XYZ file of C-alpha atoms in Angstrom:
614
model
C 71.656 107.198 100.303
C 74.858 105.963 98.863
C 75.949 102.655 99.361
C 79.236 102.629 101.111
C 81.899 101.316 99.852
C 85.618 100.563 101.300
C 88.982 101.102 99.971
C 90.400 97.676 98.634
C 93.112 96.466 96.842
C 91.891 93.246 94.749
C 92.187 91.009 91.822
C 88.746 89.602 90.508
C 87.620 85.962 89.956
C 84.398 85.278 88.066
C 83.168 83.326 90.964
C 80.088 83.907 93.248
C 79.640 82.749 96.736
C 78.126 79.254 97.276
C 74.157 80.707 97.778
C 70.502 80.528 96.582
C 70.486 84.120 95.154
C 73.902 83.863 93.451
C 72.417 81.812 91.034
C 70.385 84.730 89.963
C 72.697 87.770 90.236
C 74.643 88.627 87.468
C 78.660 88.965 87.797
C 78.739 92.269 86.441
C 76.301 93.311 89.642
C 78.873 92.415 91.905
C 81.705 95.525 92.577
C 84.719 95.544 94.264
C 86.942 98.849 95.183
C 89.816 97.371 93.543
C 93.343 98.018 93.211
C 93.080 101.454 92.476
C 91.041 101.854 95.284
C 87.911 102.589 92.912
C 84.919 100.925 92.731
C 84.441 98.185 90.099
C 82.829 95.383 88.501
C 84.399 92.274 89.448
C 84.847 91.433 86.050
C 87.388 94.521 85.478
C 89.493 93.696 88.031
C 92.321 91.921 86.630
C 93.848 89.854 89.262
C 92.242 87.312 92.414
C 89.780 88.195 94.796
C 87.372 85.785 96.281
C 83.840 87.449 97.773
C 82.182 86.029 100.411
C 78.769 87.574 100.005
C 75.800 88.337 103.373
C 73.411 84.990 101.515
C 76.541 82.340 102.067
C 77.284 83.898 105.361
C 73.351 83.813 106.821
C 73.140 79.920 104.681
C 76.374 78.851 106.223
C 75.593 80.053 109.823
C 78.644 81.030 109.959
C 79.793 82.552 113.699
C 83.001 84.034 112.629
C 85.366 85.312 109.918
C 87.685 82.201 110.391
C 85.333 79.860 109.293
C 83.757 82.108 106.180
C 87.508 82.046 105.015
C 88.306 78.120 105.755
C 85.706 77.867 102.844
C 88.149 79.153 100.305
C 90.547 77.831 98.077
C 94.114 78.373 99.274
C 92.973 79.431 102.384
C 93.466 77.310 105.795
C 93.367 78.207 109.223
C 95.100 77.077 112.335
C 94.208 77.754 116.141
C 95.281 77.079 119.470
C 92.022 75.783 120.753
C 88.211 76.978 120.042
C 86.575 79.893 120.259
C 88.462 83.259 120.701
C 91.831 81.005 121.127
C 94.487 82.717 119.254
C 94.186 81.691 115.048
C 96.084 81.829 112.384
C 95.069 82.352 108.541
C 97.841 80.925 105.741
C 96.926 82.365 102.675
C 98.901 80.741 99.405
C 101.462 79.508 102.507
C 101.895 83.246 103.941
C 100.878 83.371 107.688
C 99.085 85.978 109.322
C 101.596 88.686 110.204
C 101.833 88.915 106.259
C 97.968 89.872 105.308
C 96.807 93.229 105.552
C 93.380 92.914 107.595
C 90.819 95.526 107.687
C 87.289 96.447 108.882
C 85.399 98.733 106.828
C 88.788 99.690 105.197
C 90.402 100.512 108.661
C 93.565 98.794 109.441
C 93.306 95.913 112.120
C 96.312 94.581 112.394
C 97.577 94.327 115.974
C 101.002 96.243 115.511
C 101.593 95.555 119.220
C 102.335 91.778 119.049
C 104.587 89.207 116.191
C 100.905 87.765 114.528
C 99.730 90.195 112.730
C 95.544 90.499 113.270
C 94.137 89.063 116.283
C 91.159 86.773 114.143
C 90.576 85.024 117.037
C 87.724 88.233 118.043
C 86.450 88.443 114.501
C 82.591 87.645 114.778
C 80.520 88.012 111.825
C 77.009 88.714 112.483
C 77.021 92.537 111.016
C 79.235 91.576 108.272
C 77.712 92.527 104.852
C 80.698 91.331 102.482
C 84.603 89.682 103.084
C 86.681 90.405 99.990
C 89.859 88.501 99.769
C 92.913 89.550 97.250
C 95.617 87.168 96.714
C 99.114 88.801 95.889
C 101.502 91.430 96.850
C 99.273 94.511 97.473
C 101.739 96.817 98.668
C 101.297 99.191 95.317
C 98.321 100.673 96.954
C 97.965 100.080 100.578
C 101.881 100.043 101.456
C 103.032 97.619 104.079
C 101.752 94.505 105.508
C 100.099 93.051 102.580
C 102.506 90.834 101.337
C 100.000 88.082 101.342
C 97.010 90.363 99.861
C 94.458 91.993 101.705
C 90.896 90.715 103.622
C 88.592 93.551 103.885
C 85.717 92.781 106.434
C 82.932 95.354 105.035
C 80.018 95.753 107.964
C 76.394 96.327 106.970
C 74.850 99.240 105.688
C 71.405 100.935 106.349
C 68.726 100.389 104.524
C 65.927 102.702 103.065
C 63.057 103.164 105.950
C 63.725 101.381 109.183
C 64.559 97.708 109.257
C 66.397 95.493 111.730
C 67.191 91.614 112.508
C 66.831 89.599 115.809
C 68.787 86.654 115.932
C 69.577 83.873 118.711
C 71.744 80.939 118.497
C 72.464 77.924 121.748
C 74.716 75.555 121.302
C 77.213 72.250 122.123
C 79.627 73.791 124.581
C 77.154 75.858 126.450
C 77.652 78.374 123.568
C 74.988 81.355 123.436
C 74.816 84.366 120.908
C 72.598 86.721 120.885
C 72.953 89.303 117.901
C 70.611 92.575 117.079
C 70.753 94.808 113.975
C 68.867 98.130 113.888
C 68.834 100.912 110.931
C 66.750 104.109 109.189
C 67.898 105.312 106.313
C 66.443 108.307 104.276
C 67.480 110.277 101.527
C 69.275 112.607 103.836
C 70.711 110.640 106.515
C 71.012 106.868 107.495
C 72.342 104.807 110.573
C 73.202 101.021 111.645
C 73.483 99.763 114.654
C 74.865 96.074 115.195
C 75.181 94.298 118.614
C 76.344 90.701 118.786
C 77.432 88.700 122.520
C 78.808 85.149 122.622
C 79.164 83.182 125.052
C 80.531 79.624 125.502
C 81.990 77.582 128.447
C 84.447 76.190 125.613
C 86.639 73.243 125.782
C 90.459 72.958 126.847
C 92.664 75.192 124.559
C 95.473 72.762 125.504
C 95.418 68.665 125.440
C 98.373 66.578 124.944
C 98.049 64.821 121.135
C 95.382 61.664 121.666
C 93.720 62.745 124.643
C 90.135 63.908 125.227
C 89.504 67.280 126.252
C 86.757 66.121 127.937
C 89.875 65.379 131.101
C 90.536 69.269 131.537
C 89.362 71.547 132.806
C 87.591 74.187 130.346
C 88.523 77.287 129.181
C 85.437 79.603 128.109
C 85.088 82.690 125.856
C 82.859 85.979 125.852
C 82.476 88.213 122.966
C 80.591 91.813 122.647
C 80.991 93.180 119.347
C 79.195 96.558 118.531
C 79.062 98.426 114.997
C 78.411 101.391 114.336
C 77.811 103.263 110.958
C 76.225 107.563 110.670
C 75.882 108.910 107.263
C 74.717 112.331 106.006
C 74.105 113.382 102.459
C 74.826 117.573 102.345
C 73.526 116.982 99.166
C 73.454 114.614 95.794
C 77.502 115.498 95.099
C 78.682 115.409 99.155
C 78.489 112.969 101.809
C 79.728 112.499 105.391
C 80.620 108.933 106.722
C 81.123 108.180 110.764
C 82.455 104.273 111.490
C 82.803 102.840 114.737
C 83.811 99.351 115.701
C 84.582 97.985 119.100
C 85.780 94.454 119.893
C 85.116 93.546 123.794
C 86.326 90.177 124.519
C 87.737 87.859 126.859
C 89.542 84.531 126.357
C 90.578 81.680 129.108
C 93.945 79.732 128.574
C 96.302 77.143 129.385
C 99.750 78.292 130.085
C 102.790 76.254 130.158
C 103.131 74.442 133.497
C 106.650 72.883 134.222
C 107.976 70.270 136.329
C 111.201 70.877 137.732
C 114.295 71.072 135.463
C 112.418 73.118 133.484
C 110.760 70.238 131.949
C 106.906 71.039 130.323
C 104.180 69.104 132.010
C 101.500 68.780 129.217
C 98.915 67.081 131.575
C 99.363 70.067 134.109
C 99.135 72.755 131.487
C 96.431 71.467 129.887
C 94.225 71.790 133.561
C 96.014 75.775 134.599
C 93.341 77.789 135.467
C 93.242 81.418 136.097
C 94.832 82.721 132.422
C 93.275 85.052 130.328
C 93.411 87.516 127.324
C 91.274 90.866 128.149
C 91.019 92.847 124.775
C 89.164 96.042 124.519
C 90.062 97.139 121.018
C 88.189 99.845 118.423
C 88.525 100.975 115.509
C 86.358 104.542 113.902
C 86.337 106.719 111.364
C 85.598 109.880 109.732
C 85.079 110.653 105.875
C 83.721 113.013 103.556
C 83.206 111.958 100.129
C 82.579 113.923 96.730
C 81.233 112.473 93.859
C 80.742 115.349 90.398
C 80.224 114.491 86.750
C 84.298 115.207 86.376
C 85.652 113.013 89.802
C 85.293 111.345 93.170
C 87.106 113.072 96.013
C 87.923 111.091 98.851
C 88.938 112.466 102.737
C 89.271 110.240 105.876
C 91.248 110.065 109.169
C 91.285 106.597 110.593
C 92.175 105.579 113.772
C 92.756 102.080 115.528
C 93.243 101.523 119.212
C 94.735 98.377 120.941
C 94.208 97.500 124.340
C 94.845 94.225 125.638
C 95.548 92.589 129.043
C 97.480 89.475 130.063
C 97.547 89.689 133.806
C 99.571 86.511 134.310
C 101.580 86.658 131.071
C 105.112 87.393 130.940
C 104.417 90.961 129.070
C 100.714 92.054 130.810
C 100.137 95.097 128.786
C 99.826 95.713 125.187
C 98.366 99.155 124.251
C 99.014 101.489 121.258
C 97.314 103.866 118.590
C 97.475 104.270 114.957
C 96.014 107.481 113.256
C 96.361 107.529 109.738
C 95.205 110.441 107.644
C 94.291 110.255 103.627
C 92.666 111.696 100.549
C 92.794 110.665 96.788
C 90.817 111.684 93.557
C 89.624 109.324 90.887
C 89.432 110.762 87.387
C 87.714 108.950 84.896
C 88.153 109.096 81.353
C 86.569 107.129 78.291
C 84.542 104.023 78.821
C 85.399 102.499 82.550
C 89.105 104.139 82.378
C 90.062 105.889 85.148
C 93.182 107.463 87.158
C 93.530 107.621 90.444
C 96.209 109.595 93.015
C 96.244 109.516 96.860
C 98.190 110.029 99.790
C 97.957 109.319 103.420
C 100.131 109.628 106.377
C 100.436 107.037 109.388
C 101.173 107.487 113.189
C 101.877 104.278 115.144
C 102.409 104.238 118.541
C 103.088 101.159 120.689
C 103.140 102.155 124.345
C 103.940 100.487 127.526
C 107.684 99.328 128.050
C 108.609 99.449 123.944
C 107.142 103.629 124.183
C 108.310 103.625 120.490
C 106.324 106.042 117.505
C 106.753 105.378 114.103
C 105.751 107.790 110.954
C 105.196 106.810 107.583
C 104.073 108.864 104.587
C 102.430 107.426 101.267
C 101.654 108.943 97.447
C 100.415 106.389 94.996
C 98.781 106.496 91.339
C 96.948 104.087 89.641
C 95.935 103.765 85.941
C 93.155 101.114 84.916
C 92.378 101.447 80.980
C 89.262 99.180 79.537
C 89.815 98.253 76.438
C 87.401 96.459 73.994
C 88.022 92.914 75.531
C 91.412 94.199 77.624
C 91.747 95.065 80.930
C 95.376 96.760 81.739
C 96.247 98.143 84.657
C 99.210 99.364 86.939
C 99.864 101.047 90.127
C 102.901 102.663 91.854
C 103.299 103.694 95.492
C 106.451 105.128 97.276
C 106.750 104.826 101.414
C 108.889 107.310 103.395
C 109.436 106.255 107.133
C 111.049 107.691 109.880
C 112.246 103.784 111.318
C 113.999 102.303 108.097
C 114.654 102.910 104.601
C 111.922 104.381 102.130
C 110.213 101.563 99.899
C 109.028 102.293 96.205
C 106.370 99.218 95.584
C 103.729 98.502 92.416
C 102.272 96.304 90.900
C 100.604 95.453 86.896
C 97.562 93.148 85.785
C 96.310 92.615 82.809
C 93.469 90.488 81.760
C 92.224 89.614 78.453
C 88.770 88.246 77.354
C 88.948 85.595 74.543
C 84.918 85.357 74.508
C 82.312 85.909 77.286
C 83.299 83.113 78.830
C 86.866 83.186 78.212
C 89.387 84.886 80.173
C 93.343 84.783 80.961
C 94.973 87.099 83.740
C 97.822 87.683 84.614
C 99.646 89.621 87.707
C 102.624 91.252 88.872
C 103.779 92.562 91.930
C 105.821 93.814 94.751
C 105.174 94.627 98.911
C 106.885 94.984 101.726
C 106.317 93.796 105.284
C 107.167 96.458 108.079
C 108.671 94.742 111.269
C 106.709 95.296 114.264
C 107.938 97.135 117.377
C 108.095 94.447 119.825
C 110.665 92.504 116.951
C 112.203 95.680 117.398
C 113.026 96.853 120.800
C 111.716 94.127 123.321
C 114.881 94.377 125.475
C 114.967 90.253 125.285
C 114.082 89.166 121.948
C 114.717 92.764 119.573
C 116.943 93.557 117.009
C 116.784 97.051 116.197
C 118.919 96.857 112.815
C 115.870 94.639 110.938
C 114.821 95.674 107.981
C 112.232 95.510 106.420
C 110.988 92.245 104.193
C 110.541 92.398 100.718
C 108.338 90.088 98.431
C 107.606 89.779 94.917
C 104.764 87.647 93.559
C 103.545 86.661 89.972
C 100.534 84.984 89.229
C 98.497 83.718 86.331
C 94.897 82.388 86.037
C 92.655 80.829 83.131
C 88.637 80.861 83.385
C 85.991 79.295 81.599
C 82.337 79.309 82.664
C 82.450 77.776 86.352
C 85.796 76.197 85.920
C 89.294 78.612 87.550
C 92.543 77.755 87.223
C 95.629 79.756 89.272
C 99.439 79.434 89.237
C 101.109 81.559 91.498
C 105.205 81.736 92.738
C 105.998 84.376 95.630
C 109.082 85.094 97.401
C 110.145 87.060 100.199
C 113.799 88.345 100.722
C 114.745 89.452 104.335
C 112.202 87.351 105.836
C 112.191 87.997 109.357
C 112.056 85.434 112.113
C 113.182 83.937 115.257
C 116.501 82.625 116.314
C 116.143 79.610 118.917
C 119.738 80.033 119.141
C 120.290 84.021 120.132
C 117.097 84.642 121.330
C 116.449 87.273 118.543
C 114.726 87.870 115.552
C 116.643 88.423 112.187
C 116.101 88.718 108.788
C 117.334 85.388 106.895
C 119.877 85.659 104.383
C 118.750 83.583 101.875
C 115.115 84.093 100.369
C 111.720 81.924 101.459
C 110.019 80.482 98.294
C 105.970 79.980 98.404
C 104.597 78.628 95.027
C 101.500 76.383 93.898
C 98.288 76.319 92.467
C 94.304 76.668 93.002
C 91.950 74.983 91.047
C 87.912 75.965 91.643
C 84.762 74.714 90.054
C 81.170 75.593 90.526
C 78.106 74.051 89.019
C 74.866 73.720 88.967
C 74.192 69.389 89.185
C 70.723 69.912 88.632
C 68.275 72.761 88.295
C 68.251 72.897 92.623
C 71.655 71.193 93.448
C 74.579 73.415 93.509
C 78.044 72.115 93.967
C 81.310 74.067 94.930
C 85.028 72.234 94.359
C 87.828 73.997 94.977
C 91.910 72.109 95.420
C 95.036 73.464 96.156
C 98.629 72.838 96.482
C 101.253 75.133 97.991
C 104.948 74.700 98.300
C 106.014 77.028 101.122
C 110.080 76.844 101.946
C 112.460 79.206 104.418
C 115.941 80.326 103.464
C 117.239 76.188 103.506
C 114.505 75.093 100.895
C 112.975 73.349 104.233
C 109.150 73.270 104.402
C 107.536 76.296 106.764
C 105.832 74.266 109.123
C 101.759 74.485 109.728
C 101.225 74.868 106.338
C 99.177 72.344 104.798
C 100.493 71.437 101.266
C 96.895 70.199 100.023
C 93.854 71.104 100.505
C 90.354 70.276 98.813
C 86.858 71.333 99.965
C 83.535 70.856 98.707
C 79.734 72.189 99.048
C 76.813 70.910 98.158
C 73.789 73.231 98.614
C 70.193 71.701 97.660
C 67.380 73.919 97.305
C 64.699 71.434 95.664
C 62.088 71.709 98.522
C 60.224 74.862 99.164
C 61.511 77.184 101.781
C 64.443 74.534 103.072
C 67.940 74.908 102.420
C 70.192 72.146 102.662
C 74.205 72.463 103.169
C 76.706 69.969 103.279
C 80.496 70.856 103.111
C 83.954 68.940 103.571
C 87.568 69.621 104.202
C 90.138 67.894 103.609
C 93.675 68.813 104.691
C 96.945 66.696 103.665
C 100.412 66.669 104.793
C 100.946 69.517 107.433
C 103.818 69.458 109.873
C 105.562 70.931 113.394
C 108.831 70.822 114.063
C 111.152 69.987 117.441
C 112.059 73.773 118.715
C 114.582 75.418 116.847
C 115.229 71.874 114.029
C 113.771 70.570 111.432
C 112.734 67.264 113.533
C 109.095 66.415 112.630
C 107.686 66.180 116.190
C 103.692 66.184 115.081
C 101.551 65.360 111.817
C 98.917 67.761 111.805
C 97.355 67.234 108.263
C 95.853 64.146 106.693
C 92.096 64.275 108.066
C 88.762 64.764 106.597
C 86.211 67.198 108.122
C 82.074 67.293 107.430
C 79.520 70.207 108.096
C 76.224 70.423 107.769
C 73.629 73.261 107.807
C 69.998 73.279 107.353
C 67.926 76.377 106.990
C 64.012 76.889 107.249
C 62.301 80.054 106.400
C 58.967 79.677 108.168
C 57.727 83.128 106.580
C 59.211 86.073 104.587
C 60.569 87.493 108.377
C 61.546 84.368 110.479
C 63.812 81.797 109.777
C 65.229 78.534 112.101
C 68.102 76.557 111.209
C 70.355 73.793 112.611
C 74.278 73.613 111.903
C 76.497 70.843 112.249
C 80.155 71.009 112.906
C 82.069 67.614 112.701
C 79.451 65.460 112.054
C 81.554 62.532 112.011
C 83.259 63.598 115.263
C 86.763 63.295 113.361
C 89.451 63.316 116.500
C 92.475 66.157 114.735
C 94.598 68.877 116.084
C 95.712 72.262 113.694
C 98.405 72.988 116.302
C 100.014 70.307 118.279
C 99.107 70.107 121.606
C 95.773 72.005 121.717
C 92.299 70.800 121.292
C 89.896 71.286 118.383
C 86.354 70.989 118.424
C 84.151 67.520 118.348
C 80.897 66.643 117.063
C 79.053 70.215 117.735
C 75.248 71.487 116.927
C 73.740 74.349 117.238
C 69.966 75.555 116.644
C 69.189 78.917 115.938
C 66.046 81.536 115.063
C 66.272 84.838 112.962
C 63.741 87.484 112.989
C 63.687 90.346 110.176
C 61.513 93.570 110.603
């Protein structure tokens, strides 16, 4: 069986994930499918991309892809409330609507709402891998990567038949019950991944200083299913058959007013009867061809939105995109290689917008290994049937001045394509916006455990709301984000393993005034112990600085958001080679703190749990 691998963008760090068996593996073990959309060593990669392996996700106990990625540096995450409450993910100061998400390599963004991918649903029980790239991106995958890419890569089968039981209860009333089944042989393999959660929740809403324990709750269920079918023709040919559905639905607080039109926090936070219904998949279909002179690559994706908001203003949001592809990899000397593709997109947002949009793609990418050099480049021209073709790329180069050693560097360009509802809602569209444009350089310095990053974006044409109008417009001026990221890893002692990561970003719009809910520092730590047999110990703290919300339509600071300290805690047993128990601790110190103003987070929270492996 061949281990499946996803199309990705990324730029490589010489970082593992915080985890007992990272201390073992080597860094040149690790691949990513990396900007050329080839698979490679992380070491000849030459720009950012943080892993999040399956061992930190199972030590962690994490529940969902938000909190994996709240681990990493230059990373933070936002939400209106707790689980499956609408979340955002600010990555170097870009917010959601500007990273290209994708499961398995299939494109999740929710192109039928202004937030880009709907994290809020992400669970990650089946996940095998999260790979994160940092930078403009839109030299290979075209728009929406502006930010960089997060590729969520599922499980694959393993050789005979295996599967995993697991069952987690909970503060909140919060239940999960997840189930992983697979057979693989050398002709054929399949996985099969269930997870359901459940949890009575908390009040999304609750006016700044007040418990949540005085409203009324708003709860959360989650079924997630995956679904993977391969078939080997023979040792040069393969067939591939992904399937992922997201069921879910979410409680809320909507706005409840007093008359004059005047918001009633107290009221809002106790409205009942609001919810999200999403039914969303995403599947596809590839054949794959591997010979001593290339790798041939075919694959129609295809993503489907459907989501329900029976008392919202808009109550329907359902659309399609089918995307079709192919590209060949030819490889040359010593880990060279070329690579050309193409692929062709079909979006289609339904309901009262009834708008299709067609895009067609051709990129090339040329990575060339030196002795101790790493240099490569891609180039990727868009032609769409909305708005004006884009021609995008982007260069690295990385350079090792001993095995330890490296510099990087990183250059780039990417567009972000504005959504249909920004478009043609009959209220709040602008059908002349165009698209936004964004440049980014970076450069990095590592040494043994130790990263440094400096990185300076912009975006031109940035697209947002007007308070004023009512519409959405592309500013006239350019938005600035710029800062750095500075990670260490260590061993303490021989069974002691500490993570450090800080950093600092400087986001501005088109009046050099700070972006608000972006937090300008950051630092996080782990400390994983290991010294007594079969017991893992976790502990792990946030802390976020100076993060701010503005008055509607002004700059008036109407809420601090930052300038709190979170702790977790995790502790893992393995009672044999097949079962394991843990416990995991969210805000052990029960720190009061609100991302967003005006909607609850989370108190002290445990949760015990038992995992069974066959």
């Amino acid at each position: 069986m061949q281990k499946k691998t996803t199309c990705l963008s990324v730029v490589a760090s010489l970082f593992l994930a915080t985890n007992l068996y990272s201390q073992t593996k080597q860094i040149s073990e690790i691949t990513v499918v990396s900007a050329t959309k080839s698979e490679q060593s992380i070491k000849d990669v030459t720009s950012n991309v943080e892993v999040i392996t399956k061992e930190e996700i199972e030590e962690k106990n994490f529940t969902t892809v938000t909190e994996a990625l709240n681990s990493l540096v230059g990373i933070n995450i936002t939400s209106n409330g707790g689980l499956g409450k609408s979340s955002s993910v600010f990555m170097r100061g870009f917010d959601s609507q500007r990273v290209l998400v994708l499961i398995d390599g299939i494109n999740y963004n929710d192109f039928t709402g202004i937030s880009g991918a709907r994290f809020e649903h992400l669970l990650i029980s089946d996940v095998e891998q999260i790979e994160v790239i940092k930078g403009a991106q839109s030299g290979i995958w075209g728009a929406d990567a502006n930010a960089g890419v997060i590729n969520i890569i599922t499980k694959d089968a393993r050789l005979g038949t295996s599967g995993t039981i697991q069952l987690e209860a909970g503060s909140y009333n919060t239940k999960k019950f997840s189930t992983q089944i697979s057979h693989a042989t050398e002709k054929y393999d399949f996985k099969l991944g269930v997870t359901r959660l459940l949890s009575d929740g908390f009040t999304s809403k609750a006016p700044n200083g007040s418990s949540f324990d005085s409203f009324e709750d708003d709860g959360y269920q989650n079924t997630t299913m995956n679904l993977n079918l391969g078939l080997n023709l023979n040792e040069n040919n393969r067939i591939e058959i992904i399937h992922n559905r997201i069921n879910a639905n979410s409680e809320y607080d909507n706005n409840v007013y007093d008359p004059g039109f005047v918001l009633n926090p107290t009221k809002s936070a106790n409205s009942e009867g609001d919810k999200l219904l999403t039914k969303n998949h995403y599947s596809s279909l590839r054949y794959k061809n591997k010979n001593k002179y290339s790798n041939i690559n075919l694959y129609t994706n295809y993503s489907k939105v459907d989501r329900d908001d029976p008392t919202g203003w808009t109550k329907e949001f359902d659309g399609t995109l089918k995307e079709f592809g192919a590209n060949i990899e030819i490889p040359y000397n010593t880990d060279s290689f070329i690579l050309v593709g193409s692929d062709y997109k079909k979006t289609n947002h339904k309901n009262d917008v009834d708008k299709v949009s067609r895009n067609s793609g051709f990129f090339i990418t040329n990575s060339t290994k030196f002795e101790n050099t790493i240099f490569t480049q891609s180039l990727r021209h868009d032609s769409y049937s909305l708005f004006n073709n884009k021609t995008t790329g982007k260069v690295g180069i990385k350079h090792f001045l001993s095995n330890n050693l490296y510099i990087s560097s990183n250059y780039g360009t990417s567009y972000n394509a504005p959504v249909f509802y920004k478009l043609y809602d009959s209220f709040a569209g602008y059908e002349d916006l165009q698209p936004e444009s964004t440049k980014s350089i970076d450069f990095s310095i590592g040494y043994k455990g130790l990263k440094v990053s400096v990185f300076r974006n912009h975006i031109d044409n940035m697209i947002e709301y007007n308070s004023v109008s009512g519409k959405y417009y592309n500013m006239s001026e350019r938005a600035k984000f710029r800062g750095i990221e500075v990670s260490y890893q260590k061993d303490i002692m021989s069974d002691l393993l500490l993570n450090l990561n800080y950093a600092y970003t400087k986001a501005t719009d088109n009046n050099s005034k700070d972006l608000q809910r972006r937090a300008k520092d950051s630092v996080k730590l782990s400390l994983d112990y290991y010294g007594i047999k079969d017991l893992h110990l976790n502990l792990a703290a946030q802390y976020i600085g100076d993060r701010v919300e503005y008055d509607y339509g002004t700059y008036n600071v109407k809420a601090q958001t930052g300038n709190y300290t979170l702790w977790n805690g995790a502790i893992n047993y393995q009672v044999d080679d097949k079962t394991k128990i843990y416990l995991k601790l969210d805000n052990i110190t029960d720190k009061y703190y609100q991302t967003v103003d005006g909607y609850a987070t989370a108190g002290r929270s445990a949760y015990v749990g038992l995992k069974y492996s066959f």
